[in-house]
């Protein structure tokens, strides 16, 4: 008997602890959820009566709204808690905040936090399901999953695909989730960016290091261009934005030298004219907006699977005992 | 040991479907505004077969759809094997006569879910339920309008409907003692 625990476990902390099979299960489950968002009544009753708290200790627009849409389209009841204006700003600890929420009988927590490992820490201490919506420099699993779903939509497969992650890999939880997820499913991952923004042990993650953006463009089938966090400049990682754009910016001029059309992805929010030129972001090979659409479907799949929506073997479909 | 008996062979399934097709047309007084909607998975090929039979007899081109009720089930919490979430693809249902097609009618819970899902897609003029096998054992006040064959069963039994599209052959089999 397949149970929810066997399918995904209690929490979604990252893609590193998941097996290829579990990642594939989430991506396959996301497929039918795409259609729910295309209906005129964008709602199914699957999570009716479940209470979900979106606990965001860091600013987020896209991810928080995407989770909220996913929750609402599954008929869950949702509450948003932002760190500012809550008891967190009065010095309450993370665990105390979560335990107080649990005392109000919640079922799931979606959390974004500035500290790496915060999601696992919380998941080990409360009974509710915890979903990591980004923790420090560690992982952002649902972003990794939606990137993989978008790649699979476009290429029909992930095996053997060459995906170059470009930019600030060092500080990027998106990069880490992409690297774990893609390599588990048989894609090749390259990383490209200034050496000051590369993790020292990056090769140990099983990726190809591409020192120049021109190399990435020659090598890859798809570019996943990371947002250059502007505060990195103050920290001395980069001399100037202009120079970054000149050396690493993805422009149509550079892309025209590619041996094939490259799929262009970006997790947002974009700095137009820094890591990506507007012509590229709005160009015919950009799937930046389809990524956002897929984000809702992937998050619905994760919520559904963690809530106990267990897919059995395909052959039992239609053989359900209670017709 | 569970025992398996064939209730309908391929020819009998064919005859039952032909009769159901005729009954659908009679009940709907023609094919005007009729939509055939199969419940995933085995209701879908059965709905397609009925469409072909009706279209041949009536020179019509009936719209068909697929309905996956997984997300409308009322038993997400209970432990047990559950089918994978399938695709729902429905034509316009507003003002139509929707014929919901499934392979087996048992507790009625699948049909309850299907009715809820239909309501989210539009407001049909009328909904008919058409099943190949009615095995009794209802847990909800739901009945079929058109039935291929009524098969009395006991609680531990299972009725397997096999269709060529998914199983390689057409047959209906009764498995006695499938569950303790």
Short mmCIF file of N, CA and C in Angstrom, two decimals, chain A residues 7-117:
data_model
loop_
_atom_site.label_atom_id
_atom_site.label_comp_id
_atom_site.label_asym_id
_atom_site.label_seq_id
_atom_site.Cartn_x
_atom_site.Cartn_y
_atom_site.Cartn_z
N UNK A 7 5.45 8.32 -0.38
CA UNK A 7 5.56 9.05 -1.65
C UNK A 7 6.54 10.21 -1.53
N UNK A 8 6.40 11.06 -0.55
CA UNK A 8 7.26 12.24 -0.45
C UNK A 8 7.88 12.45 0.91
N UNK A 9 7.34 11.84 1.95
CA UNK A 9 7.77 12.16 3.30
C UNK A 9 6.90 13.26 3.87
N UNK A 10 7.22 13.71 5.10
CA UNK A 10 6.37 14.72 5.73
C UNK A 10 6.59 16.11 5.15
N UNK A 11 7.85 16.45 4.90
CA UNK A 11 8.18 17.82 4.50
C UNK A 11 8.83 17.85 3.12
N UNK A 12 8.79 19.02 2.50
CA UNK A 12 9.62 19.23 1.32
C UNK A 12 10.66 20.29 1.71
N UNK A 13 11.85 19.80 2.05
CA UNK A 13 12.91 20.69 2.51
C UNK A 13 13.79 21.10 1.34
N UNK A 14 14.01 20.18 0.43
CA UNK A 14 14.87 20.45 -0.71
C UNK A 14 14.78 19.32 -1.70
N UNK A 15 15.50 19.47 -2.82
CA UNK A 15 15.52 18.38 -3.80
C UNK A 15 16.67 17.42 -3.51
N UNK A 16 17.65 17.86 -2.72
CA UNK A 16 18.78 16.97 -2.41
C UNK A 16 18.33 15.67 -1.76
N UNK A 17 17.42 15.71 -0.76
CA UNK A 17 17.04 14.43 -0.13
C UNK A 17 16.08 13.57 -0.95
N UNK A 18 15.55 14.08 -2.05
CA UNK A 18 14.56 13.32 -2.82
C UNK A 18 15.24 12.38 -3.81
N UNK A 19 14.55 11.29 -4.13
CA UNK A 19 15.05 10.39 -5.16
C UNK A 19 14.55 10.88 -6.52
N UNK A 20 15.18 10.37 -7.59
CA UNK A 20 14.74 10.73 -8.94
C UNK A 20 13.27 10.39 -9.12
N UNK A 21 12.87 9.25 -8.54
CA UNK A 21 11.49 8.80 -8.67
C UNK A 21 10.51 9.78 -8.01
N UNK A 22 10.89 10.27 -6.84
CA UNK A 22 10.03 11.22 -6.13
C UNK A 22 9.91 12.53 -6.90
N UNK A 23 11.02 12.98 -7.49
CA UNK A 23 10.98 14.22 -8.27
C UNK A 23 10.09 14.03 -9.49
N UNK A 24 10.25 12.87 -10.15
CA UNK A 24 9.42 12.58 -11.32
C UNK A 24 7.94 12.53 -10.94
N UNK A 25 7.67 11.96 -9.76
CA UNK A 25 6.28 11.89 -9.28
C UNK A 25 5.68 13.29 -9.15
N UNK A 26 6.44 14.23 -8.61
CA UNK A 26 5.92 15.60 -8.45
C UNK A 26 5.66 16.21 -9.84
N UNK A 27 6.63 16.04 -10.74
CA UNK A 27 6.48 16.63 -12.08
C UNK A 27 5.28 16.02 -12.81
N UNK A 28 5.11 14.69 -12.68
CA UNK A 28 3.98 14.03 -13.35
C UNK A 28 2.65 14.46 -12.74
N UNK A 29 2.65 14.64 -11.41
CA UNK A 29 1.41 15.06 -10.74
C UNK A 29 1.07 16.50 -11.12
N UNK A 30 2.09 17.30 -11.43
CA UNK A 30 1.84 18.71 -11.79
C UNK A 30 1.10 18.82 -13.13
N UNK A 31 1.30 17.83 -14.02
CA UNK A 31 0.69 17.91 -15.36
C UNK A 31 -0.82 18.16 -15.31
N UNK A 32 -1.60 17.28 -14.63
CA UNK A 32 -3.05 17.54 -14.62
C UNK A 32 -3.44 18.83 -13.90
N UNK A 33 -2.58 19.31 -12.99
CA UNK A 33 -2.92 20.53 -12.26
C UNK A 33 -2.81 21.77 -13.16
N UNK A 34 -2.03 21.68 -14.24
CA UNK A 34 -1.95 22.82 -15.16
C UNK A 34 -3.34 23.18 -15.66
N UNK A 35 -4.11 22.12 -15.96
CA UNK A 35 -5.43 22.33 -16.57
C UNK A 35 -6.40 23.01 -15.61
N UNK A 36 -6.25 22.75 -14.30
CA UNK A 36 -7.17 23.33 -13.33
C UNK A 36 -7.12 24.86 -13.41
N UNK A 37 -5.92 25.41 -13.64
CA UNK A 37 -5.78 26.87 -13.71
C UNK A 37 -6.33 27.44 -15.01
N UNK A 38 -6.63 26.58 -15.99
CA UNK A 38 -7.19 27.05 -17.26
C UNK A 38 -8.72 27.05 -17.23
N UNK A 39 -9.31 26.48 -16.18
CA UNK A 39 -10.76 26.40 -16.12
C UNK A 39 -11.35 27.77 -15.80
N UNK A 40 -12.66 27.93 -16.08
CA UNK A 40 -13.25 29.20 -15.69
C UNK A 40 -13.50 29.21 -14.18
N UNK A 41 -13.81 28.04 -13.60
CA UNK A 41 -13.84 27.94 -12.14
C UNK A 41 -12.55 27.24 -11.74
N UNK A 42 -11.58 28.05 -11.29
CA UNK A 42 -10.23 27.54 -11.06
C UNK A 42 -10.13 26.97 -9.66
N UNK A 43 -10.84 25.90 -9.39
CA UNK A 43 -10.86 25.39 -8.03
C UNK A 43 -11.29 23.94 -8.03
N UNK A 44 -10.57 23.12 -7.27
CA UNK A 44 -11.00 21.75 -7.04
C UNK A 44 -11.01 21.53 -5.52
N UNK A 45 -11.85 20.61 -5.04
CA UNK A 45 -12.01 20.51 -3.58
C UNK A 45 -10.99 19.64 -2.86
N UNK A 46 -9.87 19.30 -3.51
CA UNK A 46 -8.96 18.29 -2.96
C UNK A 46 -8.48 18.60 -1.53
N UNK A 47 -8.17 19.86 -1.21
CA UNK A 47 -7.65 20.18 0.13
C UNK A 47 -8.66 20.94 0.98
N UNK A 48 -9.94 20.69 0.71
CA UNK A 48 -10.98 21.37 1.47
C UNK A 48 -10.82 21.07 2.96
N UNK A 49 -10.86 22.11 3.78
CA UNK A 49 -10.75 21.91 5.21
C UNK A 49 -9.33 21.89 5.75
N UNK A 50 -8.34 21.93 4.86
CA UNK A 50 -6.94 22.00 5.32
C UNK A 50 -6.57 23.46 5.56
N UNK A 51 -5.81 23.69 6.61
CA UNK A 51 -5.37 25.05 6.91
C UNK A 51 -3.87 25.16 6.67
N UNK A 52 -3.50 26.14 5.88
CA UNK A 52 -2.09 26.31 5.52
C UNK A 52 -1.64 27.72 5.89
N UNK A 53 -0.48 27.79 6.56
CA UNK A 53 0.08 29.09 6.93
C UNK A 53 1.28 29.37 6.03
N UNK A 54 1.26 30.53 5.40
CA UNK A 54 2.40 30.97 4.62
C UNK A 54 3.23 31.90 5.49
N UNK A 55 4.38 31.39 5.92
CA UNK A 55 5.18 32.10 6.91
C UNK A 55 6.41 32.67 6.19
N UNK A 56 6.36 33.96 5.91
CA UNK A 56 7.43 34.55 5.10
C UNK A 56 8.26 35.53 5.91
N UNK A 57 9.48 35.08 6.23
CA UNK A 57 10.40 35.92 7.00
C UNK A 57 11.23 36.80 6.08
N UNK A 58 11.12 36.58 4.76
CA UNK A 58 11.86 37.40 3.80
C UNK A 58 10.86 37.87 2.75
N UNK A 59 11.18 38.99 2.13
CA UNK A 59 10.28 39.53 1.12
C UNK A 59 10.12 38.55 -0.03
N UNK A 60 8.92 38.46 -0.55
CA UNK A 60 8.66 37.61 -1.71
C UNK A 60 7.33 38.03 -2.30
N UNK A 61 7.29 38.15 -3.61
CA UNK A 61 6.00 38.44 -4.25
C UNK A 61 5.58 37.21 -5.01
N UNK A 62 6.41 36.84 -6.00
CA UNK A 62 6.06 35.74 -6.90
C UNK A 62 5.80 34.43 -6.14
N UNK A 63 6.76 34.04 -5.32
CA UNK A 63 6.64 32.74 -4.67
C UNK A 63 5.44 32.71 -3.72
N UNK A 64 5.26 33.78 -2.94
CA UNK A 64 4.17 33.79 -1.98
C UNK A 64 2.82 33.76 -2.69
N UNK A 65 2.69 34.57 -3.74
CA UNK A 65 1.41 34.62 -4.46
C UNK A 65 1.17 33.30 -5.17
N UNK A 66 2.22 32.73 -5.72
CA UNK A 66 2.10 31.45 -6.42
C UNK A 66 1.63 30.36 -5.46
N UNK A 67 2.22 30.31 -4.27
CA UNK A 67 1.78 29.34 -3.26
C UNK A 67 0.33 29.61 -2.87
N UNK A 68 0.00 30.88 -2.73
CA UNK A 68 -1.35 31.22 -2.29
C UNK A 68 -2.39 30.80 -3.33
N UNK A 69 -2.06 31.04 -4.60
CA UNK A 69 -2.97 30.60 -5.67
C UNK A 69 -3.10 29.08 -5.65
N UNK A 70 -1.97 28.41 -5.51
CA UNK A 70 -2.00 26.94 -5.50
C UNK A 70 -2.89 26.44 -4.36
N UNK A 71 -2.73 27.04 -3.19
CA UNK A 71 -3.52 26.62 -2.02
C UNK A 71 -5.00 26.89 -2.26
N UNK A 72 -5.31 28.07 -2.76
CA UNK A 72 -6.71 28.44 -2.94
C UNK A 72 -7.35 27.61 -4.04
N UNK A 73 -6.61 27.29 -5.08
CA UNK A 73 -7.18 26.49 -6.17
C UNK A 73 -7.41 25.05 -5.73
N UNK A 74 -6.78 24.64 -4.64
CA UNK A 74 -7.06 23.32 -4.07
C UNK A 74 -8.06 23.41 -2.93
N UNK A 75 -8.64 24.58 -2.71
CA UNK A 75 -9.68 24.82 -1.69
C UNK A 75 -9.18 24.79 -0.26
N UNK A 76 -7.88 24.97 -0.04
CA UNK A 76 -7.37 25.05 1.34
C UNK A 76 -7.67 26.43 1.91
N UNK A 77 -7.70 26.52 3.24
CA UNK A 77 -7.81 27.83 3.89
C UNK A 77 -6.41 28.31 4.19
N UNK A 78 -6.13 29.58 3.89
CA UNK A 78 -4.76 30.05 4.02
C UNK A 78 -4.67 31.31 4.87
N UNK A 79 -3.55 31.41 5.56
CA UNK A 79 -3.26 32.61 6.34
C UNK A 79 -1.83 33.02 5.99
N UNK A 80 -1.63 34.31 5.77
CA UNK A 80 -0.28 34.79 5.48
C UNK A 80 0.29 35.49 6.70
N UNK A 81 1.51 35.11 7.04
CA UNK A 81 2.19 35.78 8.15
C UNK A 81 3.50 36.33 7.62
N UNK A 82 3.68 37.61 7.74
CA UNK A 82 4.95 38.22 7.35
C UNK A 82 5.70 38.57 8.63
N UNK A 83 7.01 38.52 8.54
CA UNK A 83 7.82 38.74 9.75
C UNK A 83 7.59 40.14 10.31
N UNK A 84 7.55 41.13 9.42
CA UNK A 84 7.33 42.48 9.93
C UNK A 84 5.86 42.59 10.33
N UNK A 85 5.61 43.19 11.45
CA UNK A 85 4.23 43.36 11.91
C UNK A 85 3.69 42.16 12.66
N UNK A 86 4.51 41.13 12.85
CA UNK A 86 4.08 39.97 13.63
C UNK A 86 4.91 39.91 14.90
N UNK A 87 4.61 38.91 15.72
CA UNK A 87 5.34 38.80 16.98
C UNK A 87 6.81 38.45 16.76
N UNK A 88 7.16 38.03 15.51
CA UNK A 88 8.56 37.75 15.21
C UNK A 88 9.40 39.00 15.43
N UNK A 89 8.81 40.16 15.05
CA UNK A 89 9.56 41.40 15.22
C UNK A 89 9.67 41.78 16.71
N UNK A 90 8.90 41.09 17.57
CA UNK A 90 9.03 41.32 19.01
C UNK A 90 10.01 40.34 19.64
N UNK A 91 10.67 39.53 18.81
CA UNK A 91 11.71 38.67 19.33
C UNK A 91 11.29 37.24 19.60
N UNK A 92 10.12 36.84 19.14
CA UNK A 92 9.71 35.45 19.34
C UNK A 92 10.57 34.53 18.47
N UNK A 93 10.89 33.35 18.98
CA UNK A 93 11.71 32.45 18.17
C UNK A 93 10.84 31.76 17.12
N UNK A 94 11.53 31.23 16.10
CA UNK A 94 10.85 30.54 15.01
C UNK A 94 9.98 29.41 15.53
N UNK A 95 10.55 28.59 16.43
CA UNK A 95 9.82 27.43 16.92
C UNK A 95 8.60 27.87 17.72
N UNK A 96 8.75 28.92 18.53
CA UNK A 96 7.60 29.40 19.30
C UNK A 96 6.51 29.91 18.38
N UNK A 97 6.89 30.65 17.35
CA UNK A 97 5.90 31.14 16.39
C UNK A 97 5.14 29.96 15.79
N UNK A 98 5.90 28.95 15.33
CA UNK A 98 5.28 27.81 14.67
C UNK A 98 4.40 27.01 15.64
N UNK A 99 4.87 26.86 16.89
CA UNK A 99 4.08 26.09 17.86
C UNK A 99 2.78 26.79 18.20
N UNK A 100 2.84 28.12 18.24
CA UNK A 100 1.61 28.88 18.48
C UNK A 100 0.64 28.71 17.32
N UNK A 101 1.18 28.71 16.12
CA UNK A 101 0.31 28.49 14.96
C UNK A 101 -0.28 27.09 15.02
N UNK A 102 0.54 26.13 15.40
CA UNK A 102 0.05 24.75 15.49
C UNK A 102 -1.03 24.60 16.55
N UNK A 103 -0.93 25.40 17.61
CA UNK A 103 -1.94 25.33 18.66
C UNK A 103 -3.30 25.78 18.13
N UNK A 104 -3.28 26.50 17.00
CA UNK A 104 -4.55 26.88 16.36
C UNK A 104 -4.97 25.83 15.34
N UNK A 105 -4.32 24.67 15.36
CA UNK A 105 -4.69 23.52 14.54
C UNK A 105 -4.52 23.78 13.05
N UNK A 106 -3.28 23.96 12.65
CA UNK A 106 -3.00 24.11 11.22
C UNK A 106 -2.50 22.78 10.68
N UNK A 107 -2.44 22.65 9.37
CA UNK A 107 -2.00 21.39 8.76
C UNK A 107 -0.65 21.50 8.05
N UNK A 108 -0.38 22.68 7.51
CA UNK A 108 0.87 22.83 6.75
C UNK A 108 1.44 24.22 6.96
N UNK A 109 2.77 24.30 6.86
CA UNK A 109 3.45 25.59 6.89
C UNK A 109 4.31 25.70 5.63
N UNK A 110 4.13 26.79 4.90
CA UNK A 110 5.02 27.11 3.79
C UNK A 110 5.92 28.22 4.29
N UNK A 111 7.22 27.97 4.31
CA UNK A 111 8.09 28.96 4.95
C UNK A 111 9.23 29.44 4.06
N UNK A 112 9.42 30.75 4.07
CA UNK A 112 10.65 31.33 3.53
C UNK A 112 11.40 31.94 4.69
N UNK A 113 12.70 31.69 4.71
CA UNK A 113 13.50 32.16 5.84
C UNK A 113 14.90 32.51 5.35
N UNK A 114 15.52 33.46 6.00
CA UNK A 114 16.84 33.91 5.59
C UNK A 114 17.97 32.96 5.97
N UNK A 115 17.70 32.02 6.85
CA UNK A 115 18.78 31.13 7.30
C UNK A 115 18.72 29.79 6.59
N UNK A 116 19.87 29.35 6.09
CA UNK A 116 19.95 28.04 5.46
C UNK A 116 19.63 26.98 6.50
N UNK A 117 18.78 26.03 6.14
CA UNK A 117 18.45 24.94 7.06
C UNK A 117 17.23 25.22 7.93
#
